[in-house]
mmCIF file of C-alpha atoms and ligand atoms in Angstrom:
data_model
loop_
_atom_site.group_PDB
_atom_site.id
_atom_site.type_symbol
_atom_site.label_atom_id
_atom_site.label_comp_id
_atom_site.label_asym_id
_atom_site.label_seq_id
_atom_site.Cartn_x
_atom_site.Cartn_y
_atom_site.Cartn_z
ATOM 1 C CA MET A 1 -7.840 -12.355 11.805
ATOM 2 C CA LYS A 2 -4.237 -12.212 10.606
ATOM 3 C CA CYS A 3 -2.945 -12.226 7.053
ATOM 4 C CA GLU A 4 0.045 -11.180 4.992
ATOM 5 C CA ILE A 5 -1.829 -8.909 2.585
ATOM 6 C CA LEU A 6 -4.968 -7.178 3.824
ATOM 7 C CA ILE A 7 -6.979 -5.370 1.133
ATOM 8 C CA LEU A 8 -9.669 -2.803 1.841
ATOM 9 C CA GLY A 9 -12.189 -2.480 -0.984
ATOM 10 C CA SER A 10 -13.766 -4.743 -3.585
ATOM 11 C CA GLY A 11 -13.667 -2.600 -6.739
ATOM 12 C CA PRO A 12 -11.360 -3.296 -9.716
ATOM 13 C CA ALA A 13 -8.299 -2.203 -7.685
ATOM 14 C CA GLY A 14 -9.105 -4.436 -4.715
ATOM 15 C CA TRP A 15 -9.919 -7.575 -6.747
ATOM 16 C CA THR A 16 -6.880 -7.205 -9.005
ATOM 17 C CA ALA A 17 -4.614 -6.730 -5.989
ATOM 18 C CA ALA A 18 -6.200 -9.850 -4.473
ATOM 19 C CA LEU A 19 -5.700 -11.868 -7.664
ATOM 20 C CA TYR A 20 -1.992 -11.061 -7.856
ATOM 21 C CA ALA A 21 -1.462 -11.519 -4.102
ATOM 22 C CA ALA A 22 -3.252 -14.883 -4.160
ATOM 23 C CA ARG A 23 -1.217 -16.062 -7.132
ATOM 24 C CA ALA A 24 1.920 -15.162 -5.193
ATOM 25 C CA ASN A 25 0.591 -17.586 -2.542
ATOM 26 C CA ARG A 26 0.075 -14.854 0.060
ATOM 27 C CA ARG A 27 -3.570 -15.820 0.843
ATOM 28 C CA PRO A 28 -4.882 -12.247 0.870
ATOM 29 C CA VAL A 29 -7.986 -11.108 2.694
ATOM 30 C CA VAL A 30 -10.382 -8.632 1.042
ATOM 31 C CA VAL A 31 -12.767 -6.598 3.194
ATOM 32 C CA ARG A 32 -15.560 -5.750 0.795
ATOM 33 C CA GLY A 33 -17.115 -2.673 2.432
ATOM 34 C CA LEU A 34 -20.639 -1.377 1.895
ATOM 35 C CA GLN A 35 -20.481 -1.496 -1.892
ATOM 36 C CA PRO A 36 -19.329 -4.966 -2.979
ATOM 37 C CA GLY A 37 -17.922 -4.605 -6.490
ATOM 38 C CA GLY A 38 -17.376 -0.870 -6.067
ATOM 39 C CA GLN A 39 -18.601 1.835 -8.430
ATOM 40 C CA LEU A 40 -19.113 -0.468 -11.424
ATOM 41 C CA SER A 41 -21.729 -2.355 -9.437
ATOM 42 C CA ILE A 42 -24.087 0.615 -9.899
ATOM 43 C CA THR A 43 -23.667 1.054 -13.637
ATOM 44 C CA THR A 44 -25.043 -0.749 -16.661
ATOM 45 C CA ASP A 45 -23.114 -0.977 -19.956
ATOM 46 C CA VAL A 46 -19.314 -1.056 -19.861
ATOM 47 C CA GLU A 47 -17.715 -0.825 -23.289
ATOM 48 C CA ASN A 48 -14.147 0.143 -22.496
ATOM 49 C CA TYR A 49 -12.829 -2.626 -20.279
ATOM 50 C CA PRO A 50 -10.322 -4.472 -22.474
ATOM 51 C CA GLY A 51 -10.982 -8.030 -23.536
ATOM 52 C CA PHE A 52 -14.690 -7.964 -24.384
ATOM 53 C CA ALA A 53 -15.921 -7.409 -27.939
ATOM 54 C CA GLU A 54 -19.554 -7.379 -26.752
ATOM 55 C CA VAL A 55 -21.034 -4.775 -24.388
ATOM 56 C CA ILE A 56 -20.803 -6.111 -20.839
ATOM 57 C CA GLN A 57 -22.595 -5.068 -17.651
ATOM 58 C CA GLY A 58 -20.693 -3.448 -14.768
ATOM 59 C CA PRO A 59 -22.099 -5.735 -12.030
ATOM 60 C CA TRP A 60 -21.322 -8.827 -14.138
ATOM 61 C CA LEU A 61 -17.712 -7.681 -14.675
ATOM 62 C CA MET A 62 -17.283 -7.229 -10.928
ATOM 63 C CA GLU A 63 -18.722 -10.694 -10.226
ATOM 64 C CA GLN A 64 -16.156 -12.138 -12.633
ATOM 65 C CA MET A 65 -13.311 -10.272 -10.929
ATOM 66 C CA GLU A 66 -14.457 -11.496 -7.515
ATOM 67 C CA ALA A 67 -14.830 -15.096 -8.713
ATOM 68 C CA GLN A 68 -11.345 -15.043 -10.240
ATOM 69 C CA ALA A 69 -9.799 -13.657 -7.041
ATOM 70 C CA ARG A 70 -11.644 -16.245 -4.901
ATOM 71 C CA THR A 71 -10.599 -19.122 -7.159
ATOM 72 C CA ALA A 72 -6.980 -18.017 -6.862
ATOM 73 C CA GLY A 73 -7.220 -18.259 -3.051
ATOM 74 C CA THR A 74 -8.568 -14.949 -1.697
ATOM 75 C CA GLU A 75 -10.528 -14.901 1.528
ATOM 76 C CA VAL A 76 -13.451 -12.470 1.448
ATOM 77 C CA ILE A 77 -14.938 -10.717 4.471
ATOM 78 C CA ASP A 78 -18.111 -8.630 4.577
ATOM 79 C CA ASP A 79 -17.306 -5.772 6.896
ATOM 80 C CA LEU A 80 -16.813 -2.024 6.870
ATOM 81 C CA ILE A 81 -13.554 -0.769 8.343
ATOM 82 C CA THR A 82 -14.182 2.100 10.738
ATOM 83 C CA GLU A 83 -10.756 2.511 12.328
ATOM 84 C CA VAL A 84 -7.157 1.898 11.270
ATOM 85 C CA ARG A 85 -3.977 1.800 13.346
ATOM 86 C CA LEU A 86 -0.915 2.353 11.213
ATOM 87 C CA GLU A 87 1.426 4.303 13.459
ATOM 88 C CA GLN A 88 2.902 1.262 15.241
ATOM 89 C CA GLY A 89 4.039 -0.212 11.888
ATOM 90 C CA THR A 90 3.434 -3.741 10.674
ATOM 91 C CA PRO A 91 1.198 -5.599 11.370
ATOM 92 C CA PHE A 92 -1.340 -2.882 10.574
ATOM 93 C CA VAL A 93 -4.649 -3.092 12.390
ATOM 94 C CA CYS A 94 -8.054 -2.429 10.822
ATOM 95 C CA VAL A 95 -11.148 -2.504 12.981
ATOM 96 C CA GLY A 96 -14.520 -3.462 11.515
ATOM 97 C CA ASP A 97 -17.943 -2.027 12.178
ATOM 98 C CA GLY A 98 -18.744 -4.631 14.832
ATOM 99 C CA GLY A 99 -15.320 -4.444 16.510
ATOM 100 C CA ALA A 100 -13.592 -7.331 14.659
ATOM 101 C CA GLU A 101 -9.844 -6.722 14.269
ATOM 102 C CA TYR A 102 -7.939 -7.556 11.101
ATOM 103 C CA TYR A 103 -4.127 -7.667 11.176
ATOM 104 C CA GLY A 104 -2.231 -7.280 7.912
ATOM 105 C CA GLU A 105 1.540 -7.591 7.527
ATOM 106 C CA THR A 106 0.903 -5.264 4.606
ATOM 107 C CA LEU A 107 -2.157 -3.164 3.815
ATOM 108 C CA ILE A 108 -3.545 -2.248 0.397
ATOM 109 C CA ILE A 109 -6.041 0.605 0.490
ATOM 110 C CA ALA A 110 -8.475 0.362 -2.437
ATOM 111 C CA THR A 111 -11.462 2.166 -0.958
ATOM 112 C CA GLY A 112 -12.144 4.129 -4.151
ATOM 113 C CA ALA A 113 -14.142 7.311 -4.533
ATOM 114 C CA GLN A 114 -17.726 8.384 -5.031
ATOM 115 C CA ALA A 115 -18.965 10.839 -7.622
ATOM 116 C CA ARG A 116 -20.870 13.781 -6.152
ATOM 117 C CA TRP A 117 -24.491 13.938 -7.261
ATOM 118 C CA LEU A 118 -27.014 16.756 -7.189
ATOM 119 C CA GLY A 119 -29.304 14.826 -4.856
ATOM 120 C CA LEU A 120 -32.447 15.012 -7.003
ATOM 121 C CA GLU A 121 -34.903 12.113 -6.993
ATOM 122 C CA SER A 122 -35.205 12.296 -10.780
ATOM 123 C CA GLU A 123 -31.408 12.183 -11.101
ATOM 124 C CA THR A 124 -31.290 8.922 -9.131
ATOM 125 C CA LYS A 125 -34.129 7.489 -11.206
ATOM 126 C CA PHE A 126 -32.255 7.998 -14.499
ATOM 127 C CA ARG A 127 -28.737 7.137 -13.273
ATOM 128 C CA GLY A 128 -27.251 4.715 -15.789
ATOM 129 C CA HIS A 129 -30.131 5.554 -18.178
ATOM 130 C CA GLY A 130 -29.001 8.962 -19.423
ATOM 131 C CA VAL A 131 -27.618 10.427 -16.204
ATOM 132 C CA SER A 132 -23.890 9.796 -15.777
ATOM 133 C CA ALA A 133 -20.886 11.070 -13.852
ATOM 134 C CA CYS A 134 -18.284 9.921 -16.378
ATOM 135 C CA ALA A 135 -18.010 11.264 -19.929
ATOM 136 C CA THR A 136 -15.053 8.999 -20.721
ATOM 137 C CA CYS A 137 -17.221 6.002 -19.790
ATOM 138 C CA ASP A 138 -20.548 6.988 -21.336
ATOM 139 C CA GLY A 139 -19.939 9.775 -23.899
ATOM 140 C CA PHE A 140 -19.822 7.273 -26.751
ATOM 141 C CA PHE A 141 -23.508 6.376 -26.202
ATOM 142 C CA PHE A 142 -24.568 9.928 -27.156
ATOM 143 C CA ARG A 143 -23.182 10.158 -30.671
ATOM 144 C CA GLY A 144 -25.057 12.837 -32.636
ATOM 145 C CA MET A 145 -27.306 13.758 -29.676
ATOM 146 C CA GLU A 146 -27.622 16.826 -27.441
ATOM 147 C CA VAL A 147 -26.311 16.448 -23.899
ATOM 148 C CA ALA A 148 -25.834 18.644 -20.834
ATOM 149 C CA VAL A 149 -22.885 18.940 -18.475
ATOM 150 C CA VAL A 150 -23.551 20.288 -14.985
ATOM 151 C CA GLY A 151 -20.729 22.087 -13.146
ATOM 152 C CA GLY A 152 -18.205 24.862 -13.532
ATOM 153 C CA GLY A 153 -14.854 23.470 -12.440
ATOM 154 C CA ASN A 154 -12.053 21.671 -14.279
ATOM 155 C CA THR A 155 -13.990 18.393 -14.376
ATOM 156 C CA ALA A 156 -16.993 20.047 -16.007
ATOM 157 C CA ALA A 157 -14.787 21.822 -18.559
ATOM 158 C CA GLU A 158 -12.936 18.619 -19.442
ATOM 159 C CA GLU A 159 -16.124 16.564 -19.655
ATOM 160 C CA ALA A 160 -17.806 19.180 -21.880
ATOM 161 C CA LEU A 161 -14.809 19.327 -24.239
ATOM 162 C CA PHE A 162 -14.555 15.526 -24.399
ATOM 163 C CA LEU A 163 -18.263 15.218 -25.176
ATOM 164 C CA THR A 164 -17.956 17.502 -28.206
ATOM 165 C CA ASN A 165 -16.272 14.489 -29.891
ATOM 166 C CA PHE A 166 -19.640 12.718 -29.928
ATOM 167 C CA ALA A 167 -22.556 14.999 -29.127
ATOM 168 C CA SER A 168 -24.123 17.364 -31.655
ATOM 169 C CA ARG A 169 -24.358 20.042 -28.928
ATOM 170 C CA VAL A 170 -23.186 20.254 -25.316
ATOM 171 C CA HIS A 171 -25.149 22.482 -22.928
ATOM 172 C CA LEU A 172 -23.026 23.598 -19.992
ATOM 173 C CA VAL A 173 -25.154 24.391 -16.946
ATOM 174 C CA HIS A 174 -23.504 26.371 -14.165
ATOM 175 C CA ARG A 175 -24.903 28.046 -11.029
ATOM 176 C CA ARG A 176 -22.722 31.132 -11.473
ATOM 177 C CA ASP A 177 -21.895 33.410 -14.395
ATOM 178 C CA VAL A 178 -18.253 32.409 -14.569
ATOM 179 C CA MET A 179 -16.478 29.046 -14.434
ATOM 180 C CA ARG A 180 -14.057 28.027 -11.689
ATOM 181 C CA ALA A 181 -12.017 25.961 -14.176
ATOM 182 C CA GLU A 182 -8.440 26.957 -15.043
ATOM 183 C CA LYS A 183 -8.310 29.877 -17.475
ATOM 184 C CA VAL A 184 -6.897 27.807 -20.323
ATOM 185 C CA LEU A 185 -9.753 25.294 -20.024
ATOM 186 C CA GLN A 186 -12.331 28.064 -19.780
ATOM 187 C CA ASP A 187 -11.004 29.582 -22.989
ATOM 188 C CA ARG A 188 -11.206 26.257 -24.792
ATOM 189 C CA VAL A 189 -14.779 25.750 -23.595
ATOM 190 C CA LEU A 190 -15.951 29.228 -24.527
ATOM 191 C CA ARG A 191 -14.298 29.079 -27.959
ATOM 192 C CA ASN A 192 -15.901 25.739 -28.807
ATOM 193 C CA GLU A 193 -18.927 26.278 -31.035
ATOM 194 C CA LYS A 194 -20.569 23.047 -29.923
ATOM 195 C CA ILE A 195 -20.692 24.169 -26.265
ATOM 196 C CA VAL A 196 -23.588 26.394 -25.202
ATOM 197 C CA PRO A 197 -23.251 27.848 -21.682
ATOM 198 C CA HIS A 198 -26.336 28.377 -19.526
ATOM 199 C CA TRP A 199 -25.107 30.644 -16.741
ATOM 200 C CA ASN A 200 -26.888 31.218 -13.432
ATOM 201 C CA ARG A 201 -28.988 28.069 -13.779
ATOM 202 C CA GLU A 202 -29.294 24.883 -11.778
ATOM 203 C CA VAL A 203 -31.001 21.611 -12.595
ATOM 204 C CA ALA A 204 -34.437 21.443 -10.988
ATOM 205 C CA GLU A 205 -35.484 18.127 -12.512
ATOM 206 C CA VAL A 206 -34.399 15.473 -14.985
ATOM 207 C CA LEU A 207 -37.271 14.577 -17.296
ATOM 208 C CA GLY A 208 -37.652 11.365 -19.249
ATOM 209 C CA ASP A 209 -39.562 8.307 -20.412
ATOM 210 C CA ASN A 210 -40.326 5.260 -18.335
ATOM 211 C CA GLU A 211 -40.384 2.595 -21.021
ATOM 212 C CA PRO A 212 -37.654 2.313 -21.908
ATOM 213 C CA LEU A 213 -36.172 4.348 -19.068
ATOM 214 C CA GLY A 214 -34.312 7.290 -20.617
ATOM 215 C CA VAL A 215 -33.705 11.021 -20.344
ATOM 216 C CA THR A 216 -35.478 13.382 -22.726
ATOM 217 C CA ALA A 217 -34.853 16.826 -21.150
ATOM 218 C CA ILE A 218 -33.751 18.777 -18.084
ATOM 219 C CA ARG A 219 -35.684 21.543 -16.386
ATOM 220 C CA LEU A 220 -33.442 24.429 -15.325
ATOM 221 C CA ARG A 221 -34.170 26.942 -12.599
ATOM 222 C CA ALA A 222 -32.576 30.400 -12.523
ATOM 223 C CA THR A 223 -30.306 30.989 -9.542
ATOM 224 C CA GLY A 224 -30.209 34.280 -7.618
ATOM 225 C CA ASP A 225 -33.042 36.775 -7.424
ATOM 226 C CA GLY A 226 -33.530 37.213 -11.169
ATOM 227 C CA ALA A 227 -31.378 40.360 -11.309
ATOM 228 C CA ASN A 228 -28.814 38.474 -13.418
ATOM 229 C CA GLY A 229 -31.388 38.103 -16.216
ATOM 230 C CA ALA A 230 -31.410 34.287 -16.149
ATOM 231 C CA ALA A 231 -34.776 32.601 -16.659
ATOM 232 C CA ASP A 232 -36.088 29.072 -16.059
ATOM 233 C CA GLU A 233 -35.879 26.899 -19.148
ATOM 234 C CA THR A 234 -36.249 23.320 -20.352
ATOM 235 C CA LEU A 235 -33.500 21.821 -22.498
ATOM 236 C CA PRO A 236 -34.219 18.790 -24.671
ATOM 237 C CA VAL A 237 -31.209 16.495 -24.057
ATOM 238 C CA ALA A 238 -30.629 12.737 -24.189
ATOM 239 C CA GLY A 239 -27.873 12.708 -21.579
ATOM 240 C CA VAL A 240 -26.869 14.635 -18.460
ATOM 241 C CA PHE A 241 -23.325 14.496 -17.114
ATOM 242 C CA ILE A 242 -22.988 15.574 -13.509
ATOM 243 C CA ALA A 243 -19.475 16.988 -13.148
ATOM 244 C CA ILE A 244 -19.360 18.553 -9.708
ATOM 245 C CA GLY A 245 -16.474 16.501 -8.344
ATOM 246 C CA HIS A 246 -15.598 13.262 -6.583
ATOM 247 C CA ASP A 247 -14.951 12.412 -2.945
ATOM 248 C CA PRO A 248 -12.210 9.863 -2.299
ATOM 249 C CA ALA A 249 -13.069 7.446 0.542
ATOM 250 C CA THR A 250 -10.128 8.466 2.704
ATOM 251 C CA GLY A 251 -11.754 9.744 5.912
ATOM 252 C CA LEU A 252 -10.247 6.802 7.822
ATOM 253 C CA PHE A 253 -6.736 7.871 6.932
ATOM 254 C CA LYS A 254 -6.903 11.600 7.697
ATOM 255 C CA GLY A 255 -3.867 12.615 9.715
ATOM 256 C CA LYS A 256 -2.340 9.144 9.192
ATOM 257 C CA LEU A 257 -1.301 9.293 5.533
ATOM 258 C CA LYS A 258 -0.281 12.159 3.261
ATOM 259 C CA MET A 259 -3.117 13.441 1.097
ATOM 260 C CA ASP A 260 -3.501 16.175 -1.493
ATOM 261 C CA ALA A 261 -5.810 19.160 -0.992
ATOM 262 C CA HIS A 262 -8.804 17.140 -2.229
ATOM 263 C CA GLY A 263 -8.219 14.172 0.089
ATOM 264 C CA TYR A 264 -6.597 11.768 -2.406
ATOM 265 C CA ILE A 265 -3.868 9.620 -0.833
ATOM 266 C CA GLN A 266 -0.406 10.523 -2.102
ATOM 267 C CA THR A 267 2.009 7.816 -3.165
ATOM 268 C CA ALA A 268 5.624 7.731 -4.370
ATOM 269 C CA PRO A 269 6.113 8.455 -8.109
ATOM 270 C CA ASP A 270 5.431 5.403 -10.325
ATOM 271 C CA SER A 271 4.442 3.434 -7.259
ATOM 272 C CA THR A 272 1.499 2.747 -4.975
ATOM 273 C CA ALA A 273 3.684 3.024 -1.850
ATOM 274 C CA THR A 274 2.540 5.509 0.784
ATOM 275 C CA GLU A 275 4.985 7.073 3.216
ATOM 276 C CA ILE A 276 4.409 4.171 5.640
ATOM 277 C CA ARG A 277 6.404 1.113 4.558
ATOM 278 C CA GLY A 278 4.044 -1.770 3.885
ATOM 279 C CA VAL A 279 0.989 0.422 3.206
ATOM 280 C CA TYR A 280 -0.099 0.894 -0.411
ATOM 281 C CA ALA A 281 -2.928 2.819 -2.059
ATOM 282 C CA ALA A 282 -4.425 1.790 -5.416
ATOM 283 C CA GLY A 283 -7.230 2.933 -7.684
ATOM 284 C CA ASP A 284 -9.523 5.946 -7.419
ATOM 285 C CA VAL A 285 -8.522 6.517 -3.807
ATOM 286 C CA ARG A 286 -5.219 7.906 -5.066
ATOM 287 C CA ASP A 287 -6.156 8.937 -8.607
ATOM 288 C CA ALA A 288 -7.969 12.176 -9.320
ATOM 289 C CA VAL A 289 -6.961 12.133 -12.978
ATOM 290 C CA TYR A 290 -7.897 8.944 -14.832
ATOM 291 C CA ARG A 291 -10.622 7.347 -12.664
ATOM 292 C CA GLN A 292 -11.165 4.296 -14.861
ATOM 293 C CA ALA A 293 -11.708 0.643 -14.040
ATOM 294 C CA VAL A 294 -8.696 -0.401 -16.078
ATOM 295 C CA THR A 295 -6.348 2.100 -14.410
ATOM 296 C CA ALA A 296 -7.684 1.093 -10.984
ATOM 297 C CA ALA A 297 -7.063 -2.571 -11.853
ATOM 298 C CA GLY A 298 -3.538 -1.688 -13.049
ATOM 299 C CA MET A 299 -2.776 0.024 -9.772
ATOM 300 C CA GLY A 300 -4.176 -2.942 -7.852
ATOM 301 C CA CYS A 301 -1.673 -5.143 -9.678
ATOM 302 C CA MET A 302 1.155 -2.720 -8.833
ATOM 303 C CA ALA A 303 0.175 -2.639 -5.154
ATOM 304 C CA ALA A 304 0.136 -6.435 -4.860
ATOM 305 C CA LEU A 305 3.538 -6.743 -6.545
ATOM 306 C CA GLU A 306 4.967 -4.057 -4.261
ATOM 307 C CA ALA A 307 3.481 -5.705 -1.159
ATOM 308 C CA GLU A 308 4.869 -9.064 -2.267
ATOM 309 C CA ARG A 309 8.367 -7.553 -2.689
ATOM 310 C CA PHE A 310 8.142 -5.934 0.750
ATOM 311 C CA LEU A 311 7.256 -9.292 2.329
ATOM 312 C CA ALA A 312 9.948 -11.144 0.365
ATOM 313 C CA GLU A 313 12.645 -8.646 1.415
ATOM 314 C CA ARG A 314 11.693 -9.064 5.075
ATOM 315 C CA GLU A 315 11.937 -12.832 4.783
HETATM 316 C C1 FAD B 401 -21.895 5.196 -12.754
HETATM 317 C C2 FAD B 401 -20.447 4.914 -13.088
HETATM 318 C C3 FAD B 401 -20.122 4.348 -14.311
HETATM 319 C C4 FAD B 401 -18.795 4.088 -14.609
HETATM 320 N N1 FAD B 401 -18.503 3.506 -15.828
HETATM 321 C C5 FAD B 401 -17.229 3.192 -16.109
HETATM 322 C C6 FAD B 401 -16.893 2.565 -17.342
HETATM 323 O O1 FAD B 401 -17.761 2.310 -18.196
HETATM 324 N N2 FAD B 401 -15.588 2.253 -17.576
HETATM 325 C C7 FAD B 401 -14.593 2.536 -16.664
HETATM 326 O O2 FAD B 401 -13.432 2.208 -16.908
HETATM 327 N N3 FAD B 401 -14.869 3.147 -15.504
HETATM 328 C C8 FAD B 401 -16.157 3.477 -15.193
HETATM 329 N N4 FAD B 401 -16.452 4.119 -14.019
HETATM 330 C C9 FAD B 401 -15.340 4.439 -13.103
HETATM 331 C C10 FAD B 401 -14.909 3.161 -12.362
HETATM 332 O O3 FAD B 401 -16.055 2.551 -11.806
HETATM 333 C C11 FAD B 401 -13.905 3.493 -11.254
HETATM 334 O O4 FAD B 401 -12.792 4.147 -11.822
HETATM 335 C C12 FAD B 401 -13.426 2.217 -10.553
HETATM 336 O O5 FAD B 401 -14.522 1.503 -10.044
HETATM 337 C C13 FAD B 401 -12.462 2.533 -9.423
HETATM 338 O O6 FAD B 401 -12.127 1.331 -8.824
HETATM 339 P P1 FAD B 401 -11.565 1.242 -7.350
HETATM 340 O O7 FAD B 401 -11.301 -0.196 -7.115
HETATM 341 O O8 FAD B 401 -10.445 2.190 -7.172
HETATM 342 O O9 FAD B 401 -12.702 1.751 -6.376
HETATM 343 P P2 FAD B 401 -14.344 1.571 -6.271
HETATM 344 O O10 FAD B 401 -14.838 0.902 -7.490
HETATM 345 O O11 FAD B 401 -14.772 2.913 -5.914
HETATM 346 O O12 FAD B 401 -14.456 0.575 -5.063
HETATM 347 C C14 FAD B 401 -14.199 0.985 -3.748
HETATM 348 C C15 FAD B 401 -14.457 -0.182 -2.812
HETATM 349 O O13 FAD B 401 -14.014 0.178 -1.504
HETATM 350 C C16 FAD B 401 -14.948 -0.270 -0.558
HETATM 351 N N5 FAD B 401 -14.799 0.532 0.651
HETATM 352 C C17 FAD B 401 -14.917 1.893 0.780
HETATM 353 N N6 FAD B 401 -14.738 2.261 2.061
HETATM 354 C C18 FAD B 401 -14.463 1.120 2.755
HETATM 355 C C19 FAD B 401 -14.193 0.826 4.115
HETATM 356 N N7 FAD B 401 -14.165 1.779 5.047
HETATM 357 N N8 FAD B 401 -13.997 -0.478 4.501
HETATM 358 C C20 FAD B 401 -14.011 -1.459 3.566
HETATM 359 N N9 FAD B 401 -14.258 -1.236 2.257
HETATM 360 C C21 FAD B 401 -14.501 0.023 1.856
HETATM 361 C C22 FAD B 401 -16.295 -0.147 -1.254
HETATM 362 O O14 FAD B 401 -17.269 -1.004 -0.659
HETATM 363 C C23 FAD B 401 -15.924 -0.596 -2.666
HETATM 364 O O15 FAD B 401 -16.015 -1.987 -2.750
HETATM 365 C C24 FAD B 401 -17.766 4.389 -13.679
HETATM 366 C C25 FAD B 401 -18.093 4.964 -12.450
HETATM 367 C C26 FAD B 401 -19.418 5.224 -12.142
HETATM 368 C C27 FAD B 401 -19.764 5.830 -10.807
#
């Protein structure tokens, strides 16, 4: 299959890129990947996507984005790209799971990222019902309640501080007795009276009700051999924020595109352009900072406009 603008990923970045590319009459192709709709397809309430006074559901929002992109003239393919060939220049070649080849005069990478989870069964059960990986997205739901943040790096520190705007108390649960976060963030966390650290503990289980599904507490297990004085405990909380990092979906591009130390694709300043002309990266795949649907959508728009200019200049 050949097209002018080939888009990998069907999250907010991918669909917005497709919408703009289709409206520029470039008949884009979107390869949806294993998670059609991206990360928002696994969440429930979304209250911060502009344009909706009522609470909307993540999967519904993604269906709307897909429908809009299709109506504008996007072709949609269900495949998972397992190999890319960029070194020969345009057209760029992407190979699907079953061996199908897709040729794009330009390529927009919108493969997103995945939050890291603890891997507990109870965590999966309550995901979207008290267990979250995004304080910016879900903190508002816990006004006046006690919550826990799990992790010890910059993300955990930032999430804990942000949550103090809403929660009555924020329990910070960390496996070690010192945070890995930058010193300035650590100081802010430790000075904040609303944040209660629980050192040398890990989450053993998320506890909650079934009807309605919701978190009521977390059971903590002491790490180490007990010499550090930490004991098992149960914390009554309404929300648990897992803040142990994100993994950008960039394995395909290792050694082919510049990435930062955490695997996020690097682009030119104020641009989605990678170092290969005609290849663009938009959304969470290149953004370790904001990680929001609206910023991903904004970058999808930028990528499509930049791809369109590249094609127009060549013509
Ligand atoms: C539980 C949860 C709740 C959230 N709530 C909110 C919220 O309320 N508000 C908000 O603004 N943000 C929220 N976020 C963050 C938001 O979902 C992300 O910032 C946004 O989805 C990023 O969009 P994206 O298009 O960059 O990538 P993603 O949404 O991550 O989409 C990536 C896409 O790439 C595809 N893909 C990956 N690899 C391949 C491949 N090899 N071949 C083809 N396709 C591939 C996947 O199938 C997927 O469709 C939430 C995130 C989570 C996890």
